[in-house]
Coordinates of C-alpha atoms in Angstrom, one line a residue:
Chain A
X1 CA 165.5 -62.5 160.3
X2 CA 166.5 -60.1 157.6
X3 CA 163.9 -59.5 154.9
X4 CA 163.8 -57.2 151.9
X5 CA 160.4 -57.1 150.3
X6 CA 159.9 -55.4 146.9
X7 CA 156.6 -54.3 145.6
X8 CA 155.1 -52.1 143.0
X9 CA 155.8 -54.1 139.9
X10 CA 153.3 -54.9 137.2
X11 CA 152.3 -54.2 133.6
X12 CA 152.8 -50.6 132.4
X13 CA 152.6 -48.9 129.0
X14 CA 155.6 -47.3 127.3
X15 CA 156.1 -43.8 128.5
X16 CA 154.3 -44.4 131.8
X17 CA 155.8 -44.2 135.3
X18 CA 156.0 -46.7 138.2
X19 CA 157.5 -46.6 141.7
X20 CA 159.0 -49.7 143.2
X21 CA 159.4 -50.0 147.0
X22 CA 161.7 -52.2 149.0
X23 CA 160.8 -52.5 152.7
X24 CA 163.6 -53.9 154.8
X25 CA 163.5 -55.5 158.2
X26 CA 166.0 -57.2 160.5
X27 CA 168.8 -54.7 159.8
X28 CA 169.2 -50.9 160.1
X29 CA 168.6 -49.5 156.7
X30 CA 170.1 -46.1 157.6
X31 CA 173.5 -47.7 157.9
X32 CA 173.4 -49.4 154.5
X33 CA 174.4 -48.5 151.0
X34 CA 171.6 -50.0 148.8
X35 CA 171.4 -50.9 145.2
X36 CA 168.9 -51.9 142.6
X37 CA 169.8 -54.6 140.1
X38 CA 167.6 -55.9 137.3
X39 CA 167.4 -58.9 135.0
X40 CA 165.6 -58.8 131.7
X41 CA 164.2 -62.0 130.3
X42 CA 166.9 -64.3 129.0
X43 CA 169.6 -61.7 129.9
X44 CA 172.2 -61.3 132.6
X45 CA 172.3 -59.2 135.7
X46 CA 172.4 -55.4 135.2
X47 CA 173.2 -52.9 137.9
X48 CA 170.7 -50.0 137.9
X49 CA 172.0 -47.7 140.6
X50 CA 173.1 -47.2 144.2
X51 CA 172.4 -44.9 147.1
X52 CA 174.9 -44.4 149.9
X53 CA 173.8 -44.0 153.5
X54 CA 173.1 -40.5 154.7
X55 CA 176.0 -40.7 157.1
X56 CA 178.3 -41.3 154.1
X57 CA 176.9 -38.4 152.1
X58 CA 173.9 -40.1 150.5
X59 CA 175.3 -39.9 147.0
X60 CA 173.3 -41.6 144.2
X61 CA 174.7 -43.0 141.0
X62 CA 172.9 -44.6 138.1
X63 CA 173.6 -46.8 135.1
X64 CA 173.6 -45.0 131.8
X65 CA 170.5 -46.6 130.4
X66 CA 168.3 -45.3 133.3
X67 CA 170.0 -42.0 134.1
X68 CA 167.6 -39.1 133.8
X69 CA 164.6 -41.4 133.9
X70 CA 165.0 -43.4 137.2
X71 CA 165.4 -42.0 140.7
X72 CA 166.5 -43.9 143.7
X73 CA 165.6 -42.6 147.2
X74 CA 165.3 -43.8 150.7
X75 CA 163.2 -43.2 153.8
X76 CA 165.2 -44.5 156.7
X77 CA 162.4 -43.7 159.1
X78 CA 160.2 -46.3 157.4
X79 CA 163.0 -48.6 156.4
X80 CA 162.0 -48.2 152.8
X81 CA 164.1 -47.9 149.6
X82 CA 162.4 -46.6 146.4
X83 CA 163.0 -46.7 142.7
X84 CA 160.9 -44.2 140.8
X85 CA 160.9 -45.1 137.1
X86 CA 159.7 -42.6 134.5
X87 CA 159.4 -42.7 130.8
X88 CA 159.5 -46.4 130.8
X89 CA 160.6 -48.3 127.7
X90 CA 160.1 -51.9 126.5
X91 CA 163.8 -52.5 127.3
X92 CA 163.1 -51.8 131.0
X93 CA 161.1 -55.0 131.2
X94 CA 162.8 -57.0 133.9
X95 CA 162.7 -58.4 137.4
X96 CA 164.0 -55.7 139.7
X97 CA 165.9 -56.6 142.9
X98 CA 166.9 -54.4 145.8
X99 CA 170.0 -55.4 147.6
X100 CA 172.7 -54.2 150.0
X101 CA 175.8 -52.9 148.2
X102 CA 178.5 -55.4 147.7
X103 CA 181.1 -55.6 150.5
X104 CA 178.4 -55.2 153.2
X105 CA 176.4 -58.1 154.7
X106 CA 174.7 -59.5 151.6
X107 CA 170.9 -59.2 151.5
X108 CA 168.7 -59.5 148.5
X109 CA 165.0 -59.1 148.0
X110 CA 162.9 -61.7 146.0
X111 CA 162.4 -59.3 143.1
X112 CA 159.4 -57.7 141.5
X113 CA 158.5 -58.0 137.8
X114 CA 158.0 -54.9 135.7
X115 CA 156.7 -55.4 132.2
X116 CA 156.5 -52.5 129.8
X117 CA 154.2 -53.2 126.9
X118 CA 151.4 -51.5 125.0
Chain B
X1 CA 183.2 -48.1 132.5
X2 CA 185.0 -51.2 133.7
X3 CA 184.3 -54.2 131.4
X4 CA 184.0 -57.6 133.1
X5 CA 184.6 -60.6 130.9
X6 CA 183.9 -64.1 132.1
X7 CA 185.1 -67.4 130.6
X8 CA 183.8 -69.8 129.6
X9 CA 180.3 -68.9 128.8
X10 CA 179.2 -72.3 129.8
X11 CA 180.7 -75.5 131.2
X12 CA 179.6 -79.0 132.0
X13 CA 181.2 -80.8 134.9
X14 CA 180.7 -84.2 136.3
X15 CA 179.3 -84.5 139.8
X16 CA 182.1 -84.3 142.3
X17 CA 184.5 -82.7 139.9
X18 CA 186.0 -79.2 139.9
X19 CA 184.4 -76.3 138.1
X20 CA 186.5 -73.2 137.4
X21 CA 185.2 -69.9 136.2
X22 CA 187.4 -67.0 135.2
X23 CA 186.7 -63.3 135.3
X24 CA 188.8 -60.6 133.8
X25 CA 188.3 -56.9 134.4
X26 CA 189.4 -54.1 132.0
X27 CA 191.2 -52.3 134.9
X28 CA 192.5 -53.2 138.3
X29 CA 190.0 -53.8 141.0
X30 CA 192.6 -53.5 143.8
X31 CA 192.2 -50.6 146.1
X32 CA 195.8 -49.8 147.1
X33 CA 194.9 -48.0 150.3
X34 CA 193.3 -51.0 151.9
X35 CA 194.7 -53.8 149.7
X36 CA 191.2 -55.1 148.9
X37 CA 189.9 -56.3 145.6
X38 CA 186.4 -55.0 144.9
X39 CA 185.1 -58.1 143.2
X40 CA 182.1 -60.3 144.1
X41 CA 180.7 -63.6 142.8
X42 CA 177.0 -64.5 142.6
X43 CA 175.0 -67.6 141.9
X44 CA 171.7 -67.2 140.1
X45 CA 169.1 -69.8 139.7
X46 CA 165.8 -69.4 137.7
X47 CA 163.1 -67.8 139.8
X48 CA 165.4 -67.0 142.7
X49 CA 167.2 -63.8 143.6
X50 CA 171.0 -63.8 143.1
X51 CA 172.9 -65.3 146.0
X52 CA 176.2 -63.6 147.0
X53 CA 178.9 -66.2 147.3
X54 CA 182.1 -64.2 147.5
X55 CA 183.1 -60.6 148.1
X56 CA 186.5 -59.0 148.3
X57 CA 187.5 -61.5 145.7
X58 CA 188.1 -64.3 148.2
X59 CA 185.9 -63.8 151.3
X60 CA 183.1 -66.3 151.5
X61 CA 179.7 -65.0 152.4
X62 CA 178.2 -66.4 155.6
X63 CA 176.5 -69.7 155.0
X64 CA 178.2 -70.4 151.7
X65 CA 179.6 -74.0 151.5
X66 CA 183.4 -74.1 151.6
X67 CA 183.5 -75.9 148.3
X68 CA 183.1 -72.4 146.8
X69 CA 186.3 -70.4 146.8
X70 CA 187.4 -67.2 145.1
X71 CA 190.9 -66.1 144.2
X72 CA 192.8 -63.6 142.2
X73 CA 193.8 -60.0 142.4
X74 CA 194.1 -56.9 140.2
X75 CA 192.4 -57.8 136.9
X76 CA 192.2 -61.6 137.0
X77 CA 189.9 -63.6 139.2
X78 CA 188.6 -67.2 139.6
X79 CA 185.7 -68.8 141.2
X80 CA 186.3 -72.5 141.9
X81 CA 183.6 -75.0 142.9
X82 CA 185.7 -77.8 144.4
X83 CA 183.4 -80.7 144.2
X84 CA 180.3 -80.0 142.0
X85 CA 176.9 -80.9 143.6
X86 CA 173.6 -81.1 141.7
X87 CA 172.4 -78.0 143.5
X88 CA 175.2 -76.0 142.1
X89 CA 173.7 -76.0 138.6
X90 CA 173.2 -72.2 138.0
X91 CA 174.5 -69.2 136.2
X92 CA 177.4 -67.5 138.0
X93 CA 178.3 -63.9 137.7
X94 CA 181.3 -61.8 138.7
X95 CA 180.7 -58.1 139.5
X96 CA 183.1 -55.2 140.2
X97 CA 182.2 -52.6 142.8
X98 CA 185.5 -50.7 142.5
X99 CA 183.8 -47.9 140.7
X100 CA 180.3 -46.9 139.5
X101 CA 178.7 -47.9 137.3
X102 CA 179.2 -51.2 138.9
X103 CA 179.3 -53.9 136.2
X104 CA 178.7 -57.6 135.9
X105 CA 180.2 -60.2 133.7
X106 CA 178.0 -61.8 131.1
X107 CA 177.5 -64.9 133.2
X108 CA 178.7 -68.5 133.1
X109 CA 176.2 -71.4 133.0
X110 CA 177.3 -74.4 134.9
X111 CA 175.6 -77.8 134.1
X112 CA 176.1 -81.4 135.0
X113 CA 178.0 -83.5 132.5

């Protein structure tokens, strides 16, 4: 059974940092291109960024609102995807999902809530 | 960035009737080299993660009921729910993955009439 389990969410103050993790099982992470998607309260889905597999070059791209503040990385040896979030803002409040990139077998995590508030 | 525009924003359909959602992209999503459209459709229910319904504009994801179908090419795409069931009440999103940043449509809320 394929599982993607996010963790690391919670309440953080503006300007602080947080790292989200996504542990995958049931498929080989090293072969997958992975994305982070978020949904703010009452809003639609928003793509955060993507990391390609190392065999395909490992390139990472980000959405404009998070570029320079967020960093996506992967540890294929532990089947873990990461999202390092720095300089958090109130508008980063959202449920964050890890997922396989579209066009591959579709797997999504359950999501982790990040709330940025003083 | 590619802008994705869905229509309508919401629709109410009777049980057993057809629901049609349109999605228009600001540029073509057809990759000429492999003749594939880089367009996906998702279903989102409150408290649940998105569910991938369709990728490649028309390929149904494993386990998705065949009442869901996708069509279109280039810049104009459609998601059709052939016979609406109560469990299909949700918000539906299209997404382009032709180029980064990948972008979603604003969503279409489907309700029962």
